Amino acid sequence: MHLFDLTGKVAVVTGGTRGIGLMMARGLLQAGASVYISSRKAEAGEQAVAELSRFGTVESIPADVSTEAECLRLAAEVGRREERLHVLVNNAGATWGEPFGTFPASAWDKVLDLNLKAPFFLTRAFLPLLEAAGTEDDPARVVNVGSIDGLHAPSLPTYSYSASKAGVHHLTRVLAKELGPKRVTVNAVAPGPFESKMMAATLAAHGDEIAASSPLGRIGRPDDMAGVVVYLASRAGAYVTGAVIPVDGGRATTL
Ligand SMILES: NC(=O)c1ccc[n+]([C@@H]2O[C@H](COP(=O)([O-])OP(=O)(O)OC[C@H]3O[C@@H](n4cnc5c(N)ncnc54)[C@H](OP(=O)(O)O)[C@@H]3O)[C@@H](O)[C@H]2O)c1
């Protein structure tokens, strides 16, 4: 079997309806996995399914994963359809920018609930299905989406966001230790700038400058995200756990 082949594997991608989640869902499908995408809006899910169906078997299950109850419900919904889950991608995320002096408590709760607590509660909720899929040779995989803003101090006033992403990176290491013996790997991807709704305003205002300031001279492309998630989900990534992989054209890695 090809080192990067995902035929027969089942994946869940939260926030898989647009942006980075959609890029990853497409990559997983093209490598042969069947994919469940999830986000709050049912209509966005159906639109993404229409776009992704030409690449393979994909279904949308809407859920707001910022509460544990919804994380449990999403796992139960997938569990009604599948006996095993090979790949869980914790990608859904949100940001908030506001000056230090007025940055509100609500922006801490909203961002930490989704960016940091959801990966924990989802991983726990899906653990029985992940354990059912994982073997010594081919463990099940959890892929958390962090950010280079969790590696360096960001230029924008996104206090809860950058803290949540540093938290995601460390939670990744903690869960890798916890779940390795259960034949589940846990890794994080730390993206640099990629086109998405979250990044639209920043890239519209500073896109050229951001691209020029990276050693590779561009922002990220969909295949850059597809490539890293397929690597981590496939036999090629079977011995990697607790890693945080920057995919950023060198923006943070060469600072
Ligand atoms: N784009 C970048 O340059 C960049 C860089 C570093 C890290 N990241 C990270 O990459 C991930 C994806 O970001 P993106 O840039 O692709 O953002 P995006 O375009 O805003 O996409 C966010 C996705 O998450 C879903 N979502 C939002 N709140 C949710 C909730 N409460 N429950 C379930 N799903 C929810 C959204 O769908 P609904 O609105 O339908 O819920 C959407 O599918 C995030 O974790 C982000 O921090 C992005």
mmCIF file of C-alpha atoms in Angstrom, residues 7-238:
data_model
loop_
_atom_site.group_PDB
_atom_site.id
_atom_site.type_symbol
_atom_site.label_atom_id
_atom_site.label_comp_id
_atom_site.label_asym_id
_atom_site.label_seq_id
_atom_site.Cartn_x
_atom_site.Cartn_y
_atom_site.Cartn_z
ATOM 1 C CA THR A 7 -8.210 4.112 1.647
ATOM 2 C CA GLY A 8 -10.644 2.612 4.164
ATOM 3 C CA LYS A 9 -9.931 5.220 6.842
ATOM 4 C CA VAL A 10 -12.652 7.397 8.359
ATOM 5 C CA ALA A 11 -11.927 10.996 9.361
ATOM 6 C CA VAL A 12 -13.778 13.802 11.145
ATOM 7 C CA VAL A 13 -12.784 17.421 10.452
ATOM 8 C CA THR A 14 -14.322 20.084 12.682
ATOM 9 C CA GLY A 15 -14.723 23.417 10.936
ATOM 10 C CA GLY A 16 -14.409 21.441 7.716
ATOM 11 C CA THR A 17 -16.868 23.636 5.843
ATOM 12 C CA ARG A 18 -14.424 26.365 4.796
ATOM 13 C CA GLY A 19 -10.865 27.667 5.081
ATOM 14 C CA ILE A 20 -8.202 25.391 6.503
ATOM 15 C CA GLY A 21 -10.673 22.655 7.493
ATOM 16 C CA LEU A 22 -11.970 22.479 3.931
ATOM 17 C CA MET A 23 -8.379 22.275 2.597
ATOM 18 C CA MET A 24 -7.662 19.385 4.972
ATOM 19 C CA ALA A 25 -10.965 17.596 4.243
ATOM 20 C CA ARG A 26 -10.220 17.752 0.511
ATOM 21 C CA GLY A 27 -6.732 16.333 1.029
ATOM 22 C CA LEU A 28 -8.007 13.472 3.176
ATOM 23 C CA LEU A 29 -10.673 12.628 0.591
ATOM 24 C CA GLN A 30 -8.186 12.684 -2.287
ATOM 25 C CA ALA A 31 -5.960 10.289 -0.350
ATOM 26 C CA GLY A 32 -8.894 7.868 -0.076
ATOM 27 C CA ALA A 33 -10.464 8.506 3.342
ATOM 28 C CA SER A 34 -14.173 9.034 3.887
ATOM 29 C CA VAL A 35 -14.746 12.262 5.752
ATOM 30 C CA TYR A 36 -17.307 13.784 8.112
ATOM 31 C CA ILE A 37 -17.195 17.569 8.211
ATOM 32 C CA SER A 38 -18.791 19.525 11.006
ATOM 33 C CA SER A 39 -19.527 23.168 11.775
ATOM 34 C CA ARG A 40 -22.405 25.122 13.294
ATOM 35 C CA LYS A 41 -24.212 26.026 10.092
ATOM 36 C CA ALA A 42 -26.079 23.184 8.367
ATOM 37 C CA GLU A 43 -26.290 25.105 5.113
ATOM 38 C CA ALA A 44 -22.529 25.717 5.003
ATOM 39 C CA GLY A 45 -22.081 21.986 5.613
ATOM 40 C CA GLU A 46 -24.301 21.073 2.655
ATOM 41 C CA GLN A 47 -22.497 23.552 0.405
ATOM 42 C CA ALA A 48 -19.132 22.086 1.378
ATOM 43 C CA VAL A 49 -20.428 18.542 0.802
ATOM 44 C CA ALA A 50 -21.534 19.599 -2.697
ATOM 45 C CA GLU A 51 -18.042 20.981 -3.354
ATOM 46 C CA LEU A 52 -16.145 18.026 -1.857
ATOM 47 C CA SER A 53 -18.253 15.099 -3.126
ATOM 48 C CA ARG A 54 -16.308 14.856 -6.368
ATOM 49 C CA PHE A 55 -13.268 13.823 -4.315
ATOM 50 C CA GLY A 56 -14.935 11.007 -2.329
ATOM 51 C CA THR A 57 -17.461 10.069 0.346
ATOM 52 C CA VAL A 58 -18.259 13.030 2.559
ATOM 53 C CA GLU A 59 -21.093 13.875 4.945
ATOM 54 C CA SER A 60 -21.864 16.922 7.076
ATOM 55 C CA ILE A 61 -22.969 16.647 10.724
ATOM 56 C CA PRO A 62 -23.596 20.137 12.132
ATOM 57 C CA ALA A 63 -22.499 20.799 15.731
ATOM 58 C CA ASP A 64 -21.362 23.728 17.866
ATOM 59 C CA VAL A 65 -18.307 22.159 19.477
ATOM 60 C CA SER A 66 -17.768 25.015 21.923
ATOM 61 C CA THR A 67 -19.775 23.031 24.509
ATOM 62 C CA GLU A 68 -18.951 19.594 25.858
ATOM 63 C CA ALA A 69 -22.550 18.471 25.328
ATOM 64 C CA GLU A 70 -22.243 19.139 21.601
ATOM 65 C CA CYS A 71 -18.848 17.401 21.450
ATOM 66 C CA LEU A 72 -20.485 14.328 22.994
ATOM 67 C CA ARG A 73 -23.444 14.542 20.616
ATOM 68 C CA LEU A 74 -21.156 14.800 17.565
ATOM 69 C CA ALA A 75 -19.197 11.727 18.696
ATOM 70 C CA ALA A 76 -22.455 9.850 19.266
ATOM 71 C CA GLU A 77 -23.744 10.817 15.802
ATOM 72 C CA VAL A 78 -20.543 9.560 14.178
ATOM 73 C CA GLY A 79 -20.699 6.450 16.393
ATOM 74 C CA ARG A 80 -24.142 5.632 15.013
ATOM 75 C CA ARG A 81 -22.652 5.561 11.512
ATOM 76 C CA GLU A 82 -19.151 4.126 12.096
ATOM 77 C CA GLU A 83 -17.537 1.492 14.309
ATOM 78 C CA ARG A 84 -14.130 3.156 14.103
ATOM 79 C CA LEU A 85 -12.628 6.604 13.675
ATOM 80 C CA HIS A 86 -9.081 6.665 12.295
ATOM 81 C CA VAL A 87 -8.484 10.430 12.152
ATOM 82 C CA LEU A 88 -9.883 13.290 14.240
ATOM 83 C CA VAL A 89 -8.938 16.781 13.060
ATOM 84 C CA ASN A 90 -9.660 19.426 15.715
ATOM 85 C CA ASN A 91 -9.640 22.447 13.424
ATOM 86 C CA ALA A 92 -12.673 24.627 14.298
ATOM 87 C CA GLY A 93 -11.421 27.873 15.745
ATOM 88 C CA ALA A 94 -12.192 31.542 16.236
ATOM 89 C CA THR A 95 -10.254 34.695 16.993
ATOM 90 C CA TRP A 96 -10.898 38.066 18.610
ATOM 91 C CA GLY A 97 -8.901 41.240 18.215
ATOM 92 C CA GLU A 98 -9.308 44.182 20.574
ATOM 93 C CA PRO A 99 -6.878 46.519 22.322
ATOM 94 C CA PHE A 100 -5.402 45.456 25.647
ATOM 95 C CA GLY A 101 -7.330 48.099 27.620
ATOM 96 C CA THR A 102 -10.788 46.981 26.520
ATOM 97 C CA PHE A 103 -10.238 43.285 25.710
ATOM 98 C CA PRO A 104 -13.354 41.722 27.305
ATOM 99 C CA ALA A 105 -13.809 38.639 29.501
ATOM 100 C CA SER A 106 -16.291 37.302 26.939
ATOM 101 C CA ALA A 107 -13.487 37.146 24.348
ATOM 102 C CA TRP A 108 -11.530 34.855 26.647
ATOM 103 C CA ASP A 109 -14.483 32.530 27.187
ATOM 104 C CA LYS A 110 -15.539 32.374 23.536
ATOM 105 C CA VAL A 111 -12.041 31.730 22.192
ATOM 106 C CA LEU A 112 -10.866 29.294 24.870
ATOM 107 C CA ASP A 113 -14.129 27.309 24.785
ATOM 108 C CA LEU A 114 -13.729 26.646 21.062
ATOM 109 C CA ASN A 115 -9.975 26.694 20.444
ATOM 110 C CA LEU A 116 -8.682 24.929 23.550
ATOM 111 C CA LYS A 117 -11.470 23.141 25.398
ATOM 112 C CA ALA A 118 -13.140 21.658 22.307
ATOM 113 C CA PRO A 119 -10.021 19.701 21.194
ATOM 114 C CA PHE A 120 -9.851 18.193 24.698
ATOM 115 C CA PHE A 121 -13.547 17.302 24.973
ATOM 116 C CA LEU A 122 -13.741 16.050 21.376
ATOM 117 C CA THR A 123 -10.681 13.845 21.765
ATOM 118 C CA ARG A 124 -12.167 12.356 24.935
ATOM 119 C CA ALA A 125 -15.610 11.930 23.365
ATOM 120 C CA PHE A 126 -14.154 10.177 20.299
ATOM 121 C CA LEU A 127 -11.655 8.052 22.227
ATOM 122 C CA PRO A 128 -13.678 4.795 22.114
ATOM 123 C CA LEU A 129 -13.963 5.083 18.321
ATOM 124 C CA LEU A 130 -10.287 6.063 17.986
ATOM 125 C CA GLU A 131 -9.185 3.151 20.164
ATOM 126 C CA ALA A 132 -11.289 0.814 18.049
ATOM 127 C CA ALA A 133 -9.355 1.996 14.957
ATOM 128 C CA GLY A 134 -5.802 2.182 16.311
ATOM 129 C CA THR A 135 -3.299 -0.674 16.058
ATOM 130 C CA GLU A 136 0.359 -0.905 16.997
ATOM 131 C CA ASP A 137 1.429 -0.592 13.355
ATOM 132 C CA ASP A 138 -1.170 1.972 12.398
ATOM 133 C CA PRO A 139 -2.366 4.052 15.357
ATOM 134 C CA ALA A 140 -5.421 6.291 15.191
ATOM 135 C CA ARG A 141 -4.564 9.967 14.768
ATOM 136 C CA VAL A 142 -5.624 13.214 16.390
ATOM 137 C CA VAL A 143 -4.494 16.334 14.544
ATOM 138 C CA ASN A 144 -4.973 19.623 16.384
ATOM 139 C CA VAL A 145 -4.787 22.901 14.500
ATOM 140 C CA GLY A 146 -2.681 25.376 16.442
ATOM 141 C CA SER A 147 -1.040 28.466 14.967
ATOM 142 C CA ILE A 148 2.299 30.182 14.594
ATOM 143 C CA ASP A 149 0.675 32.809 16.856
ATOM 144 C CA GLY A 150 1.045 30.196 19.596
ATOM 145 C CA LEU A 151 4.789 29.993 18.864
ATOM 146 C CA HIS A 152 5.687 33.681 18.748
ATOM 147 C CA ALA A 153 4.073 36.856 20.094
ATOM 148 C CA PRO A 154 1.674 38.041 17.369
ATOM 149 C CA SER A 155 1.559 41.568 15.983
ATOM 150 C CA LEU A 156 -2.241 41.905 16.418
ATOM 151 C CA PRO A 157 -4.025 42.316 19.806
ATOM 152 C CA THR A 158 -5.417 38.768 19.886
ATOM 153 C CA TYR A 159 -4.597 37.915 23.494
ATOM 154 C CA SER A 160 -6.941 34.986 24.063
ATOM 155 C CA TYR A 161 -6.282 33.571 20.576
ATOM 156 C CA SER A 162 -2.498 33.357 20.834
ATOM 157 C CA ALA A 163 -2.754 32.000 24.396
ATOM 158 C CA SER A 164 -5.301 29.399 23.238
ATOM 159 C CA LYS A 165 -2.986 28.251 20.451
ATOM 160 C CA ALA A 166 0.041 27.940 22.756
ATOM 161 C CA GLY A 167 -2.318 25.927 24.965
ATOM 162 C CA VAL A 168 -3.292 23.707 22.028
ATOM 163 C CA HIS A 169 0.382 22.988 21.347
ATOM 164 C CA HIS A 170 1.031 21.973 24.931
ATOM 165 C CA LEU A 171 -2.218 20.000 25.219
ATOM 166 C CA THR A 172 -1.024 18.120 22.133
ATOM 167 C CA ARG A 173 2.108 16.961 23.971
ATOM 168 C CA VAL A 174 0.157 16.086 27.122
ATOM 169 C CA LEU A 175 -2.425 14.044 25.200
ATOM 170 C CA ALA A 176 0.271 12.367 23.097
ATOM 171 C CA LYS A 177 1.728 10.987 26.327
ATOM 172 C CA GLU A 178 -1.687 9.975 27.648
ATOM 173 C CA LEU A 179 -2.971 8.316 24.491
ATOM 174 C CA GLY A 180 0.141 6.753 22.945
ATOM 175 C CA PRO A 181 -0.334 3.566 24.998
ATOM 176 C CA LYS A 182 -3.890 3.428 23.634
ATOM 177 C CA ARG A 183 -2.521 3.430 20.049
ATOM 178 C CA VAL A 184 -3.573 6.995 19.298
ATOM 179 C CA THR A 185 -1.090 9.657 18.152
ATOM 180 C CA VAL A 186 -1.695 13.342 18.871
ATOM 181 C CA ASN A 187 0.044 16.031 16.836
ATOM 182 C CA ALA A 188 -0.516 19.679 16.025
ATOM 183 C CA VAL A 189 -0.146 21.688 12.860
ATOM 184 C CA ALA A 190 0.783 25.344 13.380
ATOM 185 C CA PRO A 191 -0.251 27.165 10.197
ATOM 186 C CA GLY A 192 1.147 30.479 9.068
ATOM 187 C CA PRO A 193 -1.093 32.718 6.948
ATOM 188 C CA PHE A 194 -3.665 30.951 4.727
ATOM 189 C CA GLU A 195 -6.661 32.408 2.824
ATOM 190 C CA SER A 196 -9.817 32.031 4.918
ATOM 191 C CA LYS A 197 -12.720 34.025 6.310
ATOM 192 C CA MET A 198 -10.773 34.476 9.554
ATOM 193 C CA MET A 199 -7.773 35.890 7.665
ATOM 194 C CA ALA A 200 -9.659 37.807 4.961
ATOM 195 C CA ALA A 201 -9.382 41.284 6.504
ATOM 196 C CA THR A 202 -5.723 40.851 7.491
ATOM 197 C CA LEU A 203 -4.726 39.544 4.059
ATOM 198 C CA ALA A 204 -6.731 42.244 2.257
ATOM 199 C CA ALA A 205 -4.886 44.933 4.222
ATOM 200 C CA HIS A 206 -1.399 43.407 4.509
ATOM 201 C CA GLY A 207 -1.294 40.332 2.217
ATOM 202 C CA ASP A 208 1.605 41.444 0.015
ATOM 203 C CA GLU A 209 3.661 42.572 2.976
ATOM 204 C CA ILE A 210 2.974 39.311 4.849
ATOM 205 C CA ALA A 211 3.921 37.225 1.799
ATOM 206 C CA ALA A 212 7.092 39.222 1.192
ATOM 207 C CA SER A 213 8.196 38.920 4.816
ATOM 208 C CA SER A 214 8.277 35.123 4.747
ATOM 209 C CA PRO A 215 11.455 33.410 3.534
ATOM 210 C CA LEU A 216 9.455 31.497 0.905
ATOM 211 C CA GLY A 217 7.830 34.736 -0.279
ATOM 212 C CA ARG A 218 4.189 33.668 -0.322
ATOM 213 C CA ILE A 219 1.227 32.787 1.877
ATOM 214 C CA GLY A 220 0.038 29.202 2.303
ATOM 215 C CA ARG A 221 -1.811 27.264 -0.408
ATOM 216 C CA PRO A 222 -4.541 24.620 0.053
ATOM 217 C CA ASP A 223 -2.109 21.813 -0.863
ATOM 218 C CA ASP A 224 0.233 22.878 1.953
ATOM 219 C CA MET A 225 -2.515 22.025 4.472
ATOM 220 C CA ALA A 226 -3.664 18.934 2.565
ATOM 221 C CA GLY A 227 -0.094 17.639 2.523
ATOM 222 C CA VAL A 228 0.597 17.911 6.233
ATOM 223 C CA VAL A 229 -2.686 16.337 7.326
ATOM 224 C CA VAL A 230 -2.312 13.437 4.872
ATOM 225 C CA TYR A 231 1.215 12.854 6.161
ATOM 226 C CA LEU A 232 0.056 12.848 9.791
ATOM 227 C CA ALA A 233 -2.978 10.637 9.021
ATOM 228 C CA SER A 234 -1.160 8.051 6.897
ATOM 229 C CA ARG A 235 1.302 5.235 7.510
ATOM 230 C CA ALA A 236 4.009 7.811 6.732
ATOM 231 C CA GLY A 237 3.228 9.556 10.031
ATOM 232 C CA ALA A 238 2.670 6.463 12.191
#
